[in-house]
Amino acid sequence: MIEFHDVRKTYQLKGVRKTILTGLTARFPKGKNIGILGHNGAGKSTLMRLIAGAELPDSGRIKRNVKVSWPLGFGGGFAGKMTGIENVRFVARMYGEDTERMVEFVEDFSELGPSMMLPIQTYSSGMKARLAFGVSMAVNFKCYLIDEITAVGDASFRRKCDLMFETKLKHANIIMISHSESSIKKLCDTACLLNNGRLTFFDTVDDALAQHRKNQLA
């Protein structure tokens, strides 16, 4: 499904170089819902962006043989000067989707109304999240990436997101980051742990959670 071949990733923050991955070679299990665990600052979100292709590794290769989403709710890839509809059409063309079908779906799902005709740079963070989630659901990905978010907006809209997401998971898998053990246990079949630049896969979620708790106490 997704393979890392000798992948190294670092970044520099305030003069300090942080190592996220140290030459990782691994295969994310096919047909599994996978949780990513790790302490705050371990680099889980960076790892997610590497999987999505939103960031490139310093060295090594990442191979994807399934259609992988961007992290759900992430609107960082939208063009601020383009309208909501223009952004949807752009994404549709990128992924080979029917543009008008996708525009109709996102307009209905996001409930943004006339704001779809406005530039993204005029949107609030909540409006961007609604648009991003709607666009994510409009494309039939085989692997959805979740970085702490599965629903946005008010209670009614969150229920709508949850129902749509449950429908998608009947035909797709997820790779998710969450600090909620209950969410990981509910949605994932297995898990991996990112710690000190190394990613370790475990056979079960319970084994991964147990090691994660040990690391937090160390």
PDB file of C-alpha atoms in Angstrom:
ATOM      1  CA  MET A   1       0.000   0.000   0.000  1.00  0.00           C
ATOM      2  CA  ILE A   2       2.488   2.639   1.241  1.00  0.00           C
ATOM      3  CA  GLU A   3       6.216   1.934   1.463  1.00  0.00           C
ATOM      4  CA  PHE A   4       9.113   3.937   2.880  1.00  0.00           C
ATOM      5  CA  HIS A   5      12.579   3.155   1.532  1.00  0.00           C
ATOM      6  CA  ASP A   6      15.484   4.518   3.620  1.00  0.00           C
ATOM      7  CA  VAL A   7      13.550   7.720   4.339  1.00  0.00           C
ATOM      8  CA  ARG A   8      15.240  10.419   6.373  1.00  0.00           C
ATOM      9  CA  LYS A   9      13.465  13.608   7.455  1.00  0.00           C
ATOM     10  CA  THR A  10      14.753  16.485   9.557  1.00  0.00           C
ATOM     11  CA  TYR A  11      13.808  20.123   9.966  1.00  0.00           C
ATOM     12  CA  GLN A  12      15.372  23.128  11.646  1.00  0.00           C
ATOM     13  CA  LEU A  13      13.559  25.229  14.246  1.00  0.00           C
ATOM     14  CA  LYS A  14      15.182  28.213  15.967  1.00  0.00           C
ATOM     15  CA  GLY A  15      18.629  26.968  15.071  1.00  0.00           C
ATOM     16  CA  VAL A  16      17.993  23.432  16.364  1.00  0.00           C
ATOM     17  CA  ARG A  17      17.788  20.508  13.934  1.00  0.00           C
ATOM     18  CA  LYS A  18      15.025  18.036  14.777  1.00  0.00           C
ATOM     19  CA  THR A  19      15.146  14.480  13.436  1.00  0.00           C
ATOM     20  CA  ILE A  20      11.787  12.964  12.501  1.00  0.00           C
ATOM     21  CA  LEU A  21      12.914   9.800  10.706  1.00  0.00           C
ATOM     22  CA  THR A  22      16.344   8.181  10.635  1.00  0.00           C
ATOM     23  CA  GLY A  23      16.514   6.062   7.480  1.00  0.00           C
ATOM     24  CA  LEU A  24      13.109   4.385   7.790  1.00  0.00           C
ATOM     25  CA  THR A  25      12.396   1.356   5.617  1.00  0.00           C
ATOM     26  CA  ALA A  26       8.903   0.019   6.268  1.00  0.00           C
ATOM     27  CA  ARG A  27       5.633  -1.032   4.677  1.00  0.00           C
ATOM     28  CA  PHE A  28       2.297   0.136   6.042  1.00  0.00           C
ATOM     29  CA  PRO A  29       0.079  -2.989   6.139  1.00  0.00           C
ATOM     30  CA  LYS A  30      -2.450  -3.220   3.318  1.00  0.00           C
ATOM     31  CA  GLY A  31      -6.128  -3.390   4.243  1.00  0.00           C
ATOM     32  CA  LYS A  32      -5.504  -2.268   7.840  1.00  0.00           C
ATOM     33  CA  ASN A  33      -6.607   0.789   9.792  1.00  0.00           C
ATOM     34  CA  ILE A  34      -3.416   2.085  11.381  1.00  0.00           C
ATOM     35  CA  GLY A  35      -2.886   4.384  14.344  1.00  0.00           C
ATOM     36  CA  ILE A  36       0.236   6.530  14.768  1.00  0.00           C
ATOM     37  CA  LEU A  37       1.278   7.147  18.379  1.00  0.00           C
ATOM     38  CA  GLY A  38       3.992   9.342  19.856  1.00  0.00           C
ATOM     39  CA  HIS A  39       4.615  12.104  22.362  1.00  0.00           C
ATOM     40  CA  ASN A  40       3.981  15.766  21.556  1.00  0.00           C
ATOM     41  CA  GLY A  41       6.722  17.003  19.238  1.00  0.00           C
ATOM     42  CA  ALA A  42       7.714  13.526  18.054  1.00  0.00           C
ATOM     43  CA  GLY A  43       6.855  14.491  14.474  1.00  0.00           C
ATOM     44  CA  LYS A  44       3.591  12.622  13.918  1.00  0.00           C
ATOM     45  CA  SER A  45       2.032  15.387  11.808  1.00  0.00           C
ATOM     46  CA  THR A  46       5.226  15.675   9.749  1.00  0.00           C
ATOM     47  CA  LEU A  47       5.101  11.915   9.166  1.00  0.00           C
ATOM     48  CA  MET A  48       1.473  12.263   8.063  1.00  0.00           C
ATOM     49  CA  ARG A  49       2.398  14.993   5.582  1.00  0.00           C
ATOM     50  CA  LEU A  50       5.182  12.773   4.229  1.00  0.00           C
ATOM     51  CA  ILE A  51       2.665   9.964   3.678  1.00  0.00           C
ATOM     52  CA  ALA A  52       0.323  12.406   1.930  1.00  0.00           C
ATOM     53  CA  GLY A  53       3.095  13.821  -0.257  1.00  0.00           C
ATOM     54  CA  ALA A  54       2.578  17.322   1.151  1.00  0.00           C
ATOM     55  CA  GLU A  55       6.219  17.284   2.296  1.00  0.00           C
ATOM     56  CA  LEU A  56       9.259  15.623   0.762  1.00  0.00           C
ATOM     57  CA  PRO A  57      11.883  13.601   2.656  1.00  0.00           C
ATOM     58  CA  ASP A  58      15.482  14.792   2.912  1.00  0.00           C
ATOM     59  CA  SER A  59      16.466  11.497   1.301  1.00  0.00           C
ATOM     60  CA  GLY A  60      14.952   8.131   0.409  1.00  0.00           C
ATOM     61  CA  ARG A  61      11.751   7.232  -1.437  1.00  0.00           C
ATOM     62  CA  ILE A  62       8.075   6.958  -0.518  1.00  0.00           C
ATOM     63  CA  LYS A  63       5.970   4.698  -2.724  1.00  0.00           C
ATOM     64  CA  ARG A  64       2.162   4.780  -2.828  1.00  0.00           C
ATOM     65  CA  ASN A  65       0.155   2.308  -4.907  1.00  0.00           C
ATOM     66  CA  VAL A  66      -3.250   3.484  -3.667  1.00  0.00           C
ATOM     67  CA  LYS A  67      -5.019   6.840  -3.862  1.00  0.00           C
ATOM     68  CA  VAL A  68      -4.110   8.565  -0.569  1.00  0.00           C
ATOM     69  CA  SER A  69      -5.942  11.604   0.790  1.00  0.00           C
ATOM     70  CA  TRP A  70      -4.438  14.705   2.336  1.00  0.00           C
ATOM     71  CA  PRO A  71      -4.991  14.927   6.131  1.00  0.00           C
ATOM     72  CA  LEU A  72      -8.730  15.414   6.663  1.00  0.00           C
ATOM     73  CA  GLY A  73      -9.685  18.999   7.386  1.00  0.00           C
ATOM     74  CA  PHE A  74      -6.344  20.310   6.087  1.00  0.00           C
ATOM     75  CA  GLY A  75      -6.911  23.373   3.926  1.00  0.00           C
ATOM     76  CA  GLY A  76      -3.303  24.471   3.559  1.00  0.00           C
ATOM     77  CA  GLY A  77      -3.238  23.455  -0.093  1.00  0.00           C
ATOM     78  CA  PHE A  78      -6.010  25.824  -1.155  1.00  0.00           C
ATOM     79  CA  ALA A  79      -5.151  28.888  -3.247  1.00  0.00           C
ATOM     80  CA  GLY A  80      -6.210  31.917  -1.213  1.00  0.00           C
ATOM     81  CA  LYS A  81      -7.056  34.178  -4.149  1.00  0.00           C
ATOM     82  CA  MET A  82      -9.241  31.548  -5.833  1.00  0.00           C
ATOM     83  CA  THR A  83     -12.876  31.055  -4.837  1.00  0.00           C
ATOM     84  CA  GLY A  84     -14.155  27.963  -3.078  1.00  0.00           C
ATOM     85  CA  ILE A  85     -15.638  26.649  -6.326  1.00  0.00           C
ATOM     86  CA  GLU A  86     -12.422  27.326  -8.254  1.00  0.00           C
ATOM     87  CA  ASN A  87     -10.428  25.406  -5.658  1.00  0.00           C
ATOM     88  CA  VAL A  88     -12.846  22.475  -5.829  1.00  0.00           C
ATOM     89  CA  ARG A  89     -12.586  22.369  -9.621  1.00  0.00           C
ATOM     90  CA  PHE A  90      -8.791  22.502  -9.416  1.00  0.00           C
ATOM     91  CA  VAL A  91      -8.688  19.540  -7.020  1.00  0.00           C
ATOM     92  CA  ALA A  92     -11.172  17.632  -9.189  1.00  0.00           C
ATOM     93  CA  ARG A  93      -8.925  18.015 -12.237  1.00  0.00           C
ATOM     94  CA  MET A  94      -5.855  16.959 -10.224  1.00  0.00           C
ATOM     95  CA  TYR A  95      -7.521  13.712  -9.152  1.00  0.00           C
ATOM     96  CA  GLY A  96      -9.328  12.991 -12.415  1.00  0.00           C
ATOM     97  CA  GLU A  97     -12.786  13.517 -10.914  1.00  0.00           C
ATOM     98  CA  ASP A  98     -15.867  14.931 -12.650  1.00  0.00           C
ATOM     99  CA  THR A  99     -15.634  18.647 -11.834  1.00  0.00           C
ATOM    100  CA  GLU A 100     -19.333  19.488 -11.821  1.00  0.00           C
ATOM    101  CA  ARG A 101     -20.236  16.411  -9.772  1.00  0.00           C
ATOM    102  CA  MET A 102     -17.601  17.378  -7.234  1.00  0.00           C
ATOM    103  CA  VAL A 103     -18.691  21.027  -7.075  1.00  0.00           C
ATOM    104  CA  GLU A 104     -22.305  19.960  -6.526  1.00  0.00           C
ATOM    105  CA  PHE A 105     -21.287  17.529  -3.781  1.00  0.00           C
ATOM    106  CA  VAL A 106     -19.088  20.034  -1.930  1.00  0.00           C
ATOM    107  CA  GLU A 107     -21.665  22.836  -2.194  1.00  0.00           C
ATOM    108  CA  ASP A 108     -24.304  20.568  -0.669  1.00  0.00           C
ATOM    109  CA  PHE A 109     -22.052  18.980   1.960  1.00  0.00           C
ATOM    110  CA  SER A 110     -20.158  22.055   3.180  1.00  0.00           C
ATOM    111  CA  GLU A 111     -23.304  24.228   3.503  1.00  0.00           C
ATOM    112  CA  LEU A 112     -21.203  27.306   2.669  1.00  0.00           C
ATOM    113  CA  GLY A 113     -23.839  28.781   0.344  1.00  0.00           C
ATOM    114  CA  PRO A 114     -22.847  32.013  -1.464  1.00  0.00           C
ATOM    115  CA  SER A 115     -19.433  31.910   0.252  1.00  0.00           C
ATOM    116  CA  MET A 116     -18.394  29.296  -2.306  1.00  0.00           C
ATOM    117  CA  MET A 117     -18.127  32.218  -4.746  1.00  0.00           C
ATOM    118  CA  LEU A 118     -15.728  34.142  -2.485  1.00  0.00           C
ATOM    119  CA  PRO A 119     -11.912  33.870  -2.357  1.00  0.00           C
ATOM    120  CA  ILE A 120     -10.587  31.393   0.206  1.00  0.00           C
ATOM    121  CA  GLN A 121      -8.572  34.170   1.864  1.00  0.00           C
ATOM    122  CA  THR A 122     -11.856  35.665   3.099  1.00  0.00           C
ATOM    123  CA  TYR A 123     -12.861  32.408   4.852  1.00  0.00           C
ATOM    124  CA  SER A 124     -12.733  31.833   8.593  1.00  0.00           C
ATOM    125  CA  SER A 125     -10.814  28.778   9.830  1.00  0.00           C
ATOM    126  CA  GLY A 126     -14.128  26.970  10.340  1.00  0.00           C
ATOM    127  CA  MET A 127     -15.256  27.689   6.779  1.00  0.00           C
ATOM    128  CA  LYS A 128     -11.932  26.426   5.412  1.00  0.00           C
ATOM    129  CA  ALA A 129     -12.291  23.253   7.478  1.00  0.00           C
ATOM    130  CA  ARG A 130     -15.826  22.658   6.127  1.00  0.00           C
ATOM    131  CA  LEU A 131     -14.624  23.112   2.565  1.00  0.00           C
ATOM    132  CA  ALA A 132     -11.577  20.887   3.103  1.00  0.00           C
ATOM    133  CA  PHE A 133     -13.626  18.112   4.684  1.00  0.00           C
ATOM    134  CA  GLY A 134     -16.212  18.320   1.910  1.00  0.00           C
ATOM    135  CA  VAL A 135     -13.525  18.102  -0.770  1.00  0.00           C
ATOM    136  CA  SER A 136     -11.950  15.122   1.038  1.00  0.00           C
ATOM    137  CA  MET A 137     -15.258  13.287   1.092  1.00  0.00           C
ATOM    138  CA  ALA A 138     -15.963  14.101  -2.575  1.00  0.00           C
ATOM    139  CA  VAL A 139     -12.945  12.082  -3.761  1.00  0.00           C
ATOM    140  CA  ASN A 140     -13.078   8.304  -3.409  1.00  0.00           C
ATOM    141  CA  PHE A 141      -9.725   7.692  -1.736  1.00  0.00           C
ATOM    142  CA  LYS A 142      -8.603   4.210  -0.761  1.00  0.00           C
ATOM    143  CA  CYS A 143      -6.675   5.524   2.239  1.00  0.00           C
ATOM    144  CA  TYR A 144      -7.803   8.467   4.338  1.00  0.00           C
ATOM    145  CA  LEU A 145      -5.321  10.320   6.548  1.00  0.00           C
ATOM    146  CA  ILE A 146      -6.659  11.700   9.831  1.00  0.00           C
ATOM    147  CA  ASP A 147      -4.675  14.113  11.989  1.00  0.00           C
ATOM    148  CA  GLU A 148      -6.772  14.451  15.154  1.00  0.00           C
ATOM    149  CA  ILE A 149      -9.880  15.514  13.229  1.00  0.00           C
ATOM    150  CA  THR A 150     -12.800  13.531  11.860  1.00  0.00           C
ATOM    151  CA  ALA A 151     -15.494  16.212  12.046  1.00  0.00           C
ATOM    152  CA  VAL A 152     -15.772  20.006  12.060  1.00  0.00           C
ATOM    153  CA  GLY A 153     -18.367  22.690  12.740  1.00  0.00           C
ATOM    154  CA  ASP A 154     -21.393  22.663  15.024  1.00  0.00           C
ATOM    155  CA  ALA A 155     -23.005  19.547  16.508  1.00  0.00           C
ATOM    156  CA  SER A 156     -25.349  19.012  13.563  1.00  0.00           C
ATOM    157  CA  PHE A 157     -22.546  19.315  11.006  1.00  0.00           C
ATOM    158  CA  ARG A 158     -20.269  17.027  13.069  1.00  0.00           C
ATOM    159  CA  ARG A 159     -22.951  14.327  12.987  1.00  0.00           C
ATOM    160  CA  LYS A 160     -23.165  14.770   9.225  1.00  0.00           C
ATOM    161  CA  CYS A 161     -19.370  14.368   8.963  1.00  0.00           C
ATOM    162  CA  ASP A 162     -19.375  11.272  11.159  1.00  0.00           C
ATOM    163  CA  LEU A 163     -22.077   9.575   9.062  1.00  0.00           C
ATOM    164  CA  MET A 164     -20.274  10.368   5.809  1.00  0.00           C
ATOM    165  CA  PHE A 165     -16.981   9.135   7.204  1.00  0.00           C
ATOM    166  CA  GLU A 166     -18.525   5.851   8.377  1.00  0.00           C
ATOM    167  CA  THR A 167     -19.862   5.315   4.841  1.00  0.00           C
ATOM    168  CA  LYS A 168     -16.411   5.936   3.335  1.00  0.00           C
ATOM    169  CA  LEU A 169     -14.731   3.464   5.694  1.00  0.00           C
ATOM    170  CA  LYS A 170     -16.814   0.622   4.309  1.00  0.00           C
ATOM    171  CA  HIS A 171     -14.664   0.813   1.176  1.00  0.00           C
ATOM    172  CA  ALA A 172     -11.415   2.377   2.392  1.00  0.00           C
ATOM    173  CA  ASN A 173      -8.827   2.332   5.174  1.00  0.00           C
ATOM    174  CA  ILE A 174      -7.353   4.981   7.437  1.00  0.00           C
ATOM    175  CA  ILE A 175      -4.036   6.047   8.899  1.00  0.00           C
ATOM    176  CA  MET A 176      -4.714   8.255  11.891  1.00  0.00           C
ATOM    177  CA  ILE A 177      -3.073  10.322  14.614  1.00  0.00           C
ATOM    178  CA  SER A 178      -4.966  10.764  17.860  1.00  0.00           C
ATOM    179  CA  HIS A 179      -4.199  11.425  21.516  1.00  0.00           C
ATOM    180  CA  SER A 180      -7.426   9.609  22.349  1.00  0.00           C
ATOM    181  CA  GLU A 181      -6.794   5.963  23.198  1.00  0.00           C
ATOM    182  CA  SER A 182     -10.500   5.222  22.834  1.00  0.00           C
ATOM    183  CA  SER A 183     -10.497   6.611  19.254  1.00  0.00           C
ATOM    184  CA  ILE A 184      -7.438   4.556  18.320  1.00  0.00           C
ATOM    185  CA  LYS A 185      -8.994   1.406  19.785  1.00  0.00           C
ATOM    186  CA  LYS A 186     -12.343   2.073  18.092  1.00  0.00           C
ATOM    187  CA  LEU A 187     -11.051   2.785  14.587  1.00  0.00           C
ATOM    188  CA  CYS A 188      -7.688   1.013  14.246  1.00  0.00           C
ATOM    189  CA  ASP A 189      -6.653  -2.626  13.747  1.00  0.00           C
ATOM    190  CA  THR A 190      -2.973  -2.026  14.469  1.00  0.00           C
ATOM    191  CA  ALA A 191      -0.627   0.818  15.367  1.00  0.00           C
ATOM    192  CA  CYS A 192       2.903   2.147  15.147  1.00  0.00           C
ATOM    193  CA  LEU A 193       4.955   4.290  17.508  1.00  0.00           C
ATOM    194  CA  LEU A 194       7.154   7.240  16.496  1.00  0.00           C
ATOM    195  CA  ASN A 195       9.895   7.866  19.050  1.00  0.00           C
ATOM    196  CA  ASN A 196      13.344   9.460  18.764  1.00  0.00           C
ATOM    197  CA  GLY A 197      13.308   9.387  14.955  1.00  0.00           C
ATOM    198  CA  ARG A 198      12.326   5.727  14.709  1.00  0.00           C
ATOM    199  CA  LEU A 199       8.988   4.230  13.703  1.00  0.00           C
ATOM    200  CA  THR A 200       8.098   0.859  15.267  1.00  0.00           C
ATOM    201  CA  PHE A 201       5.123  -1.231  14.116  1.00  0.00           C
ATOM    202  CA  PHE A 202       3.175  -3.442  16.547  1.00  0.00           C
ATOM    203  CA  ASP A 203       0.920  -6.399  15.867  1.00  0.00           C
ATOM    204  CA  THR A 204      -1.889  -5.036  18.013  1.00  0.00           C
ATOM    205  CA  VAL A 205      -3.152  -1.640  19.154  1.00  0.00           C
ATOM    206  CA  ASP A 206      -2.885  -2.730  22.810  1.00  0.00           C
ATOM    207  CA  ASP A 207       0.818  -3.553  22.428  1.00  0.00           C
ATOM    208  CA  ALA A 208       1.491  -0.168  20.835  1.00  0.00           C
ATOM    209  CA  LEU A 209      -0.466   1.681  23.519  1.00  0.00           C
ATOM    210  CA  ALA A 210       1.362  -0.193  26.295  1.00  0.00           C
ATOM    211  CA  GLN A 211       4.760   0.812  24.876  1.00  0.00           C
ATOM    212  CA  HIS A 212       3.549   4.375  24.369  1.00  0.00           C
ATOM    213  CA  ARG A 213       2.571   4.600  28.045  1.00  0.00           C
ATOM    214  CA  LYS A 214       6.001   3.252  29.089  1.00  0.00           C
ATOM    215  CA  ASN A 215       7.737   5.882  26.978  1.00  0.00           C
ATOM    216  CA  GLN A 216       5.674   8.633  28.558  1.00  0.00           C
ATOM    217  CA  LEU A 217       6.749   7.500  32.048  1.00  0.00           C
ATOM    218  CA  ALA A 218      10.435   7.187  31.105  1.00  0.00           C
TER     219      ALA A 218
END
